[in-house]
């Protein structure tokens, strides 16, 4: 065919096509997306600080940027909530990609506060003895160097620090802010990857026990990649089912209320096999993130191997984000499939509660014990998810807020108990800690009692709320299993308290390091929230109740 003929075809096609002037400019509500944008902007500033800042000033610059950004983002969340975006003005922003409503603002506020306490624990530099006259933190001197190599020794001697941890943390928080508020499946998947990839890296950066840390990161990465692949495949199947990745559109197709159908997709739309398999795969990916049985195998190894500040942040903030996304998926996209997913969730919740509580009894490492404890708590929170009532949503929001502070506080205490090899995480090392350091042991006991759900702690108020919602939603047998699991779990929490206060301390036992004000603030905030939410929870339960309505 001649060049002239081809040219005429192009011009004919161009003439018949819609003119470019008809492409609408994207409409982005920057004010309503400001919490996420502030954190993302700060993460980019952190990258620039790493690239161009003098090495000796990077640590202070990164801590300052991170703290200011998270405080500003939290202030933006409060401003949006005060302006009514959690209630009367709740709507879908960013051209249908992001929901601005009560649950998203409540969860974003919780994630930002957990992130702020996470920054304080990341920035701690007084726990380890100074190396070659330089203060050191929990992270490897030079992440790229092989453990035990000459280059690592040279990096330690030169006083290097891995300050890249702070922008990585901010990127993870930014992804977590979008995850529970995503209103279409592609936004959900992008947010999943944005917060997962920094966490894979952060898990590998421990200063002590480098090989264990790197092993944890590889396990987390490989299993996380599998879970992400399942999620992506599920998204593809749901797109084939509904002809859209938008939550609202999928919900309409499930309910049978959809009107306009694309002829190209009419053949597969409404195919229930695509709906069931696709939604199961996406839910599987989210259950992996919350650490529910049988998708929990990564949790104990990763919690044990990762640097403890990373473990504390990951254990709290990831659960908040993932449960928020799970709630939105089940309550907004799949409420029409309630009779299909509730029996499966019943089974998952039961094996998660019992599995986490029973296996935790056998643990001898404090971080692994807290990992199995977090698995059991995932089961308790699932009881609230299964309620499928407004009280179910608000009880889950309250539980997540209470749990995140207890978790960060508990892992911050773990960083203080140290011996010559770093953190002393074996339970035998904690014997007699109450005599050696009564205050630290008492604070850790408060956190353990909250995990156990003892009255006058936030754990009791949270468990009572989710169990009451589950009972009202017709899941009374689940509540019975939950109470039995709580009783089993209380045994190993109280066993640790007995070990700390009623055992004789070993002469060569670990010491309790004196923390800087940053870790002290993180622990004090955890204790304060634990006590306040336990003694006077009603205001916060009402707040969660007001925030418990999803925009559709």
XYZ file of C-alpha atoms in Angstrom:
552
model
C 0.000 0.000 0.000
C 1.361 3.439 -0.937
C 2.343 6.066 1.625
C -0.405 8.392 0.340
C -3.061 5.700 0.889
C -1.868 5.058 4.451
C -1.875 8.797 5.117
C -5.424 9.120 3.814
C -6.514 6.263 6.132
C -4.991 8.043 9.135
C -6.650 11.339 8.273
C -10.007 9.615 7.706
C -9.725 7.861 11.077
C -8.744 11.093 12.782
C -11.660 12.938 11.212
C -14.229 10.362 12.375
C -12.806 10.068 15.904
C -13.880 12.357 18.747
C -11.853 15.553 18.758
C -9.244 15.811 21.518
C -11.054 18.780 23.032
C -13.673 16.368 24.428
C -11.219 14.677 26.835
C -12.228 15.867 30.281
C -9.523 17.061 32.631
C -9.291 14.923 35.772
C -11.041 16.421 38.796
C -8.959 15.886 41.937
C -10.116 17.193 45.319
C -6.672 17.989 46.715
C -8.001 19.292 50.038
C -9.846 16.059 50.785
C -6.802 13.966 49.797
C -4.431 16.221 51.784
C -3.506 13.703 54.550
C -2.135 11.260 51.966
C -0.554 13.991 49.831
C 1.248 15.518 52.837
C 2.788 12.163 53.800
C 3.755 11.365 50.194
C 5.320 14.815 49.799
C 7.314 14.342 52.998
C 8.505 10.924 51.784
C 9.807 12.553 48.598
C 11.516 15.265 50.671
C 13.117 12.444 52.694
C 14.480 10.884 49.494
C 15.965 14.261 48.503
C 17.530 14.614 51.966
C 19.179 11.195 51.464
C 20.422 12.226 48.021
C 21.739 15.708 48.779
C 21.947 16.177 52.567
C 25.276 15.895 54.418
C 25.491 12.511 56.140
C 25.861 13.955 59.654
C 22.654 16.016 59.350
C 20.417 13.403 57.694
C 19.165 11.746 60.873
C 17.904 15.008 62.414
C 16.426 16.209 59.122
C 14.579 12.917 58.540
C 13.133 12.795 62.050
C 12.015 16.443 61.801
C 10.408 15.972 58.357
C 8.654 12.752 59.417
C 7.234 14.116 62.678
C 6.066 17.411 61.128
C 4.457 15.619 58.168
C 2.570 13.103 60.310
C 1.347 15.822 62.693
C 0.228 17.965 59.731
C -1.526 15.003 58.086
C -3.315 14.170 61.364
C -4.395 17.823 61.668
C -5.764 17.574 58.096
C -7.772 14.459 59.067
C -9.214 16.289 62.107
C -10.077 19.301 59.916
C -11.866 17.096 57.360
C -13.804 15.311 60.105
C -14.760 18.648 61.736
C -15.926 19.909 58.333
C -18.412 17.035 58.095
C -16.603 14.815 55.577
C -17.010 11.880 57.949
C -20.798 12.252 58.071
C -22.941 14.653 56.008
C -20.375 15.519 53.308
C -19.048 11.946 52.877
C -18.543 11.234 49.184
C -16.310 9.557 46.617
C -13.377 11.756 45.515
C -10.604 11.612 42.896
C -12.947 10.598 40.059
C -14.337 7.619 41.947
C -10.992 6.251 43.167
C -11.031 7.228 46.858
C -13.801 7.395 49.462
C -13.812 10.270 51.945
C -16.123 9.060 54.721
C -16.241 8.234 58.431
C -14.414 4.884 58.406
C -11.640 6.152 56.110
C -10.979 9.273 58.244
C -11.110 7.303 61.519
C -8.686 4.670 60.223
C -6.396 7.277 58.647
C -6.189 9.107 61.971
C -5.335 5.843 63.764
C -2.660 4.948 61.173
C -1.076 8.420 61.405
C -0.878 8.283 65.216
C 0.569 4.751 65.051
C 3.041 6.015 62.432
C 4.055 8.937 64.673
C 4.817 6.584 67.571
C 6.594 4.359 65.038
C 8.863 7.278 64.056
C 9.741 7.808 67.729
C 10.801 4.166 68.126
C 12.692 4.253 64.799
C 14.609 7.322 65.981
C 15.782 5.772 69.285
C 19.602 5.916 69.547
C 20.384 5.409 73.227
C 19.631 1.735 73.790
C 22.803 0.229 72.307
C 26.218 1.274 73.608
C 27.961 3.791 71.344
C 30.082 2.213 68.580
C 33.414 3.993 67.899
C 32.094 7.118 69.603
C 28.873 7.201 67.532
C 25.334 6.593 68.768
C 23.611 3.740 66.954
C 19.971 2.861 66.291
C 18.130 -0.404 65.525
C 19.056 -0.391 61.832
C 22.070 -1.723 59.950
C 24.928 0.722 59.481
C 24.945 0.017 55.746
C 22.097 -2.124 54.468
C 23.872 -3.102 51.238
C 26.885 -4.671 52.975
C 27.058 -8.425 53.617
C 26.559 -9.324 57.325
C 29.917 -9.682 59.059
C 31.905 -8.395 56.065
C 34.731 -5.873 56.117
C 32.511 -3.268 54.457
C 29.951 -3.601 57.273
C 32.684 -3.227 59.910
C 34.005 -0.152 58.075
C 30.488 1.331 57.946
C 30.003 0.798 61.699
C 33.425 2.310 62.423
C 32.610 5.342 60.265
C 29.337 5.848 62.167
C 27.006 5.371 59.202
C 23.263 5.074 59.860
C 20.475 3.829 57.597
C 18.342 6.976 57.676
C 16.512 5.728 54.544
C 14.245 3.954 57.043
C 12.299 7.200 57.581
C 11.227 7.866 53.959
C 10.465 4.132 53.624
C 8.231 4.417 56.692
C 6.459 7.457 55.196
C 5.849 5.674 51.876
C 4.394 2.719 53.804
C 2.115 5.054 55.789
C 0.974 6.798 52.580
C -0.018 3.451 51.071
C -1.821 2.505 54.278
C -3.807 5.762 54.214
C -5.137 4.971 50.724
C -5.727 1.244 51.347
C -8.850 1.427 53.577
C -10.294 4.367 51.621
C -9.788 2.923 48.098
C -13.066 2.867 46.146
C -11.930 0.807 43.179
C -9.906 -2.376 42.915
C -6.964 -0.856 41.021
C -6.481 1.848 43.661
C -6.673 -0.914 46.287
C -3.927 -2.904 44.549
C -1.635 0.109 44.011
C -2.016 1.069 47.681
C -1.271 -2.555 48.682
C 2.022 -2.499 46.781
C 2.959 1.016 47.940
C 2.809 0.021 51.610
C 4.060 -3.574 51.221
C 7.320 -2.943 49.339
C 8.800 -0.533 51.950
C 7.892 -3.016 54.701
C 9.750 -5.837 52.906
C 12.857 -3.631 52.906
C 12.468 -2.397 56.486
C 12.269 -5.993 57.763
C 15.780 -6.681 56.414
C 17.525 -3.749 58.119
C 18.204 -5.029 61.663
C 21.578 -3.968 63.091
C 21.861 -7.109 65.249
C 21.000 -10.604 63.955
C 21.312 -9.463 60.351
C 20.890 -12.936 58.824
C 17.699 -13.608 60.796
C 16.412 -10.212 59.697
C 17.191 -10.839 56.033
C 15.594 -14.283 56.214
C 12.440 -12.686 57.653
C 12.370 -10.138 54.836
C 12.746 -12.818 52.138
C 9.940 -14.911 53.667
C 7.699 -11.871 53.917
C 8.500 -10.809 50.354
C 7.903 -14.243 48.802
C 4.652 -14.924 50.653
C 3.540 -11.320 50.148
C 4.183 -11.637 46.416
C 1.980 -14.763 46.335
C -0.781 -12.919 48.202
C -0.492 -9.917 45.864
C -0.712 -12.236 42.847
C -3.895 -13.812 44.231
C -5.332 -10.335 44.821
C -4.500 -9.207 41.280
C -5.976 -12.347 39.742
C -9.116 -11.810 41.817
C -9.350 -8.216 40.564
C -9.139 -9.466 36.959
C -11.937 -11.985 37.572
C -14.178 -9.383 39.235
C -13.557 -7.037 36.297
C -14.678 -9.829 33.979
C -17.761 -10.324 36.150
C -18.853 -6.685 36.468
C -17.143 -4.933 33.545
C -15.697 -2.412 36.015
C -13.240 -2.164 38.884
C -15.389 0.432 40.717
C -16.819 -0.762 44.048
C -20.219 0.820 43.386
C -20.543 -0.704 39.908
C -19.573 -4.204 41.136
C -22.110 -3.919 43.974
C -24.826 -2.977 41.433
C -24.034 -6.014 39.269
C -24.104 -8.263 42.367
C -27.500 -6.828 43.363
C -28.821 -7.022 39.790
C -29.597 -3.279 39.680
C -27.141 -2.391 36.878
C -28.687 -0.653 33.851
C -26.238 0.048 31.001
C -24.159 -2.968 29.905
C -21.168 -2.812 27.557
C -21.924 -5.265 24.679
C -18.289 -6.443 24.676
C -18.644 -7.574 28.313
C -22.211 -8.864 28.165
C -20.986 -12.455 27.676
C -19.197 -12.700 31.034
C -21.179 -10.210 33.144
C -23.200 -11.856 35.840
C -21.157 -15.091 35.724
C -21.337 -16.216 39.375
C -18.239 -18.405 39.089
C -16.138 -15.312 38.286
C -17.724 -13.456 41.214
C -17.164 -16.216 43.775
C -13.591 -17.084 42.748
C -12.575 -13.443 42.219
C -13.925 -12.181 45.538
C -12.430 -15.206 47.358
C -8.989 -14.400 45.929
C -9.157 -10.732 46.943
C -10.363 -11.607 50.441
C -7.514 -14.152 50.648
C -4.989 -11.388 49.935
C -6.496 -9.193 52.656
C -6.604 -12.048 55.186
C -2.881 -12.580 54.505
C -2.232 -8.949 55.471
C -4.208 -9.212 58.729
C -2.447 -12.488 59.619
C -5.540 -14.701 59.791
C -5.233 -18.508 59.805
C -4.426 -20.240 57.427
C -2.628 -17.241 55.830
C -0.615 -16.472 58.967
C 2.560 -18.538 58.417
C 4.727 -15.470 57.735
C 3.747 -13.661 60.929
C 5.893 -15.279 63.693
C 9.076 -15.466 61.598
C 8.771 -11.894 60.303
C 7.852 -10.436 63.708
C 10.837 -12.197 65.282
C 13.392 -11.347 62.592
C 12.475 -7.733 61.755
C 13.938 -4.843 63.787
C 11.613 -4.484 66.794
C 10.532 -0.881 65.980
C 9.497 -2.125 62.512
C 7.653 -5.083 64.068
C 5.705 -2.770 66.371
C 4.703 -0.414 63.563
C 3.877 -3.250 61.169
C 1.848 -5.217 63.736
C -0.389 -2.230 64.446
C -0.683 -0.101 61.313
C -0.867 -2.954 58.778
C -3.754 -4.538 60.697
C -5.625 -1.223 60.819
C -5.231 -0.643 57.062
C -6.008 -4.229 56.025
C -9.100 -4.571 58.226
C -10.336 -1.218 56.906
C -10.006 -2.473 53.326
C -11.654 -5.807 54.246
C -14.605 -4.017 55.876
C -15.132 -1.800 52.828
C -14.913 -4.750 50.434
C -17.430 -6.876 52.363
C -19.841 -4.094 53.356
C -19.765 -1.934 50.190
C -18.933 -4.316 47.327
C -20.271 -7.678 48.505
C -23.198 -7.066 50.872
C -25.376 -8.926 48.357
C -23.184 -12.015 48.848
C -23.467 -12.013 52.640
C -24.834 -15.568 52.770
C -21.857 -16.755 50.717
C -18.988 -15.116 52.615
C -20.297 -15.240 56.188
C -19.920 -19.038 56.642
C -16.350 -18.881 55.305
C -15.522 -15.965 57.614
C -17.028 -17.877 60.547
C -14.608 -20.729 59.896
C -11.631 -18.391 59.435
C -12.445 -16.454 62.627
C -12.799 -19.644 64.712
C -9.525 -21.261 63.574
C -7.728 -17.896 63.867
C -8.857 -17.279 67.444
C -8.152 -20.820 68.626
C -4.997 -21.332 66.534
C -3.349 -18.089 67.658
C -4.186 -18.649 71.344
C -3.183 -22.333 71.517
C 0.113 -22.073 69.615
C 1.133 -18.989 71.628
C 1.270 -21.148 74.787
C 4.243 -23.087 73.377
C 6.347 -20.011 72.504
C 9.583 -19.200 74.328
C 10.456 -15.980 72.457
C 8.595 -12.825 73.493
C 8.329 -11.504 69.913
C 6.948 -14.809 68.609
C 4.517 -14.891 71.524
C 3.259 -11.408 70.597
C 3.050 -12.549 66.949
C 0.706 -15.429 67.799
C -1.159 -13.058 70.103
C -1.709 -10.750 67.104
C -3.069 -13.709 65.112
C -5.605 -14.425 67.884
C -6.589 -10.733 67.918
C -7.185 -10.882 64.159
C -9.754 -13.582 64.936
C -11.438 -11.423 67.587
C -11.675 -8.492 65.147
C -13.137 -10.812 62.474
C -15.991 -11.529 64.909
C -16.961 -7.862 64.600
C -16.595 -7.958 60.806
C -18.971 -10.946 60.634
C -21.699 -9.052 62.546
C -22.746 -7.219 59.294
C -24.422 -4.462 61.347
C -23.539 -0.786 61.941
C -22.398 -1.802 65.446
C -20.083 -4.340 63.806
C -18.297 -1.589 61.870
C -17.959 0.763 64.853
C -16.762 -2.043 67.182
C -14.038 -3.020 64.689
C -12.926 0.633 64.356
C -12.705 0.992 68.142
C -10.852 -2.333 68.558
C -8.296 -1.383 65.880
C -7.595 1.988 67.532
C -7.179 0.387 70.969
C -5.091 -2.530 69.695
C -2.652 -0.393 67.685
C -1.508 1.633 70.713
C -1.147 -1.411 72.962
C 0.923 -3.187 70.303
C 3.350 -0.336 69.625
C 3.775 0.203 73.368
C 4.458 -3.491 74.001
C 7.088 -3.774 71.274
C 8.690 -0.514 72.462
C 9.110 -2.103 75.912
C 10.703 -5.176 74.269
C 13.427 -2.911 72.809
C 14.455 -1.839 76.340
C 15.358 -5.288 77.749
C 18.872 -5.984 76.478
C 21.939 -8.121 77.004
C 25.340 -8.302 75.288
C 23.738 -9.635 72.069
C 21.155 -6.843 71.798
C 17.504 -7.376 72.700
C 16.907 -10.223 75.165
C 13.771 -11.731 73.673
C 13.950 -15.249 75.179
C 11.325 -15.541 77.922
C 13.823 -17.028 80.401
C 15.732 -13.720 80.281
C 12.635 -11.850 81.537
C 12.564 -13.796 84.836
C 12.648 -11.414 87.792
C 12.390 -8.308 85.623
C 9.869 -6.889 88.119
C 12.564 -6.816 90.817
C 15.274 -5.430 88.571
C 13.126 -2.738 86.937
C 9.660 -2.528 88.547
C 8.400 0.340 86.360
C 9.214 -1.319 83.010
C 7.756 -4.633 84.184
C 4.599 -2.889 85.454
C 4.117 -1.079 82.118
C 4.568 -4.323 80.170
C 2.092 -6.008 82.545
C -0.488 -3.315 81.705
C -0.064 -4.066 77.993
C -0.318 -7.825 78.582
C -3.499 -7.375 80.647
C -4.937 -5.266 77.805
C -4.092 -8.035 75.302
C -5.818 -10.503 77.632
C -8.937 -8.316 77.781
C -8.918 -7.728 81.548
C -11.493 -5.090 82.708
C -10.367 -1.442 83.018
C -8.074 -1.828 80.002
C -8.783 -0.912 76.370
C -8.585 -4.621 75.449
C -11.663 -5.406 77.551
C -13.689 -2.541 76.045
C -12.670 -3.603 72.525
C -13.469 -7.289 73.021
C -16.772 -6.478 74.697
C -17.727 -4.246 71.746
C -16.914 -6.797 69.006
C -18.449 -9.729 70.900
C -21.649 -7.755 71.616
C -21.891 -6.773 67.919
C -21.323 -10.396 66.862
C -23.996 -11.650 69.307
C -26.497 -9.031 68.085
C -25.686 -10.079 64.509
C -26.655 -13.686 65.219
C -23.131 -15.093 65.705
C -23.492 -16.231 69.337
C -21.498 -19.486 68.850
C -18.618 -17.332 67.582
C -18.744 -15.288 70.796
C -18.543 -18.490 72.870
C -15.427 -19.575 70.924
C -14.015 -16.064 71.362
C -14.463 -16.154 75.141
C -12.822 -19.606 75.323
C -9.910 -18.343 73.177
C -9.558 -15.277 75.420
C -9.352 -17.557 78.468
C -6.622 -19.644 76.785
C -4.756 -16.486 75.776
C -5.021 -15.042 79.300
C -3.005 -18.038 80.544
C 0.152 -17.173 78.607
C -0.135 -13.417 79.213
C -0.432 -13.966 82.972
C 2.380 -16.551 82.805
C 4.717 -13.788 81.566
C 3.557 -11.463 84.375
C 4.193 -14.218 86.953
C 7.632 -14.814 85.400
C 8.520 -11.116 85.706
C 7.311 -10.553 89.275
C 7.503 -13.918 91.064
C 10.692 -15.467 89.667
C 14.199 -14.961 90.953
C 16.292 -12.779 88.591
C 19.433 -14.357 87.104
C 22.668 -12.652 88.207
C 23.853 -12.532 84.591
C 20.392 -11.536 83.325
C 19.697 -8.668 80.940
C 19.678 -5.001 81.823
C 16.933 -2.492 81.142
C 18.277 0.316 78.986
C 17.400 3.929 79.726
C 15.462 5.124 76.705
C 15.515 8.580 75.163
C 12.393 10.791 75.474
C 11.183 9.486 72.082
C 10.688 5.848 73.117
C 9.441 7.049 76.507
C 6.724 9.093 74.758
C 5.717 6.080 72.617
C 5.390 3.840 75.709
C 3.642 6.525 77.781
C 1.142 7.182 74.963
C 0.439 3.436 74.755
C -0.208 3.226 78.520
C -2.357 6.390 78.543
C -4.569 5.221 75.658
C -4.827 1.712 77.155
C -6.032 3.073 80.498
C -8.288 5.853 79.138
C -10.047 3.574 76.621
C -10.484 0.996 79.390
C -11.767 3.301 82.143
C -13.839 5.741 80.038
C -14.425 4.200 76.586
C -17.867 5.682 75.886
C -16.734 8.869 74.117
C -14.497 6.887 71.779
C -17.179 4.232 71.184
C -19.574 7.052 70.216
C -16.896 8.524 67.939
C -16.421 5.138 66.235
C -20.212 4.797 65.957
C -20.512 8.191 64.223
C -17.655 7.230 61.889
C -19.109 3.804 61.092
C -21.071 4.636 57.918
C -19.535 3.827 54.517
C -20.294 6.087 51.563
C -21.770 4.163 48.638
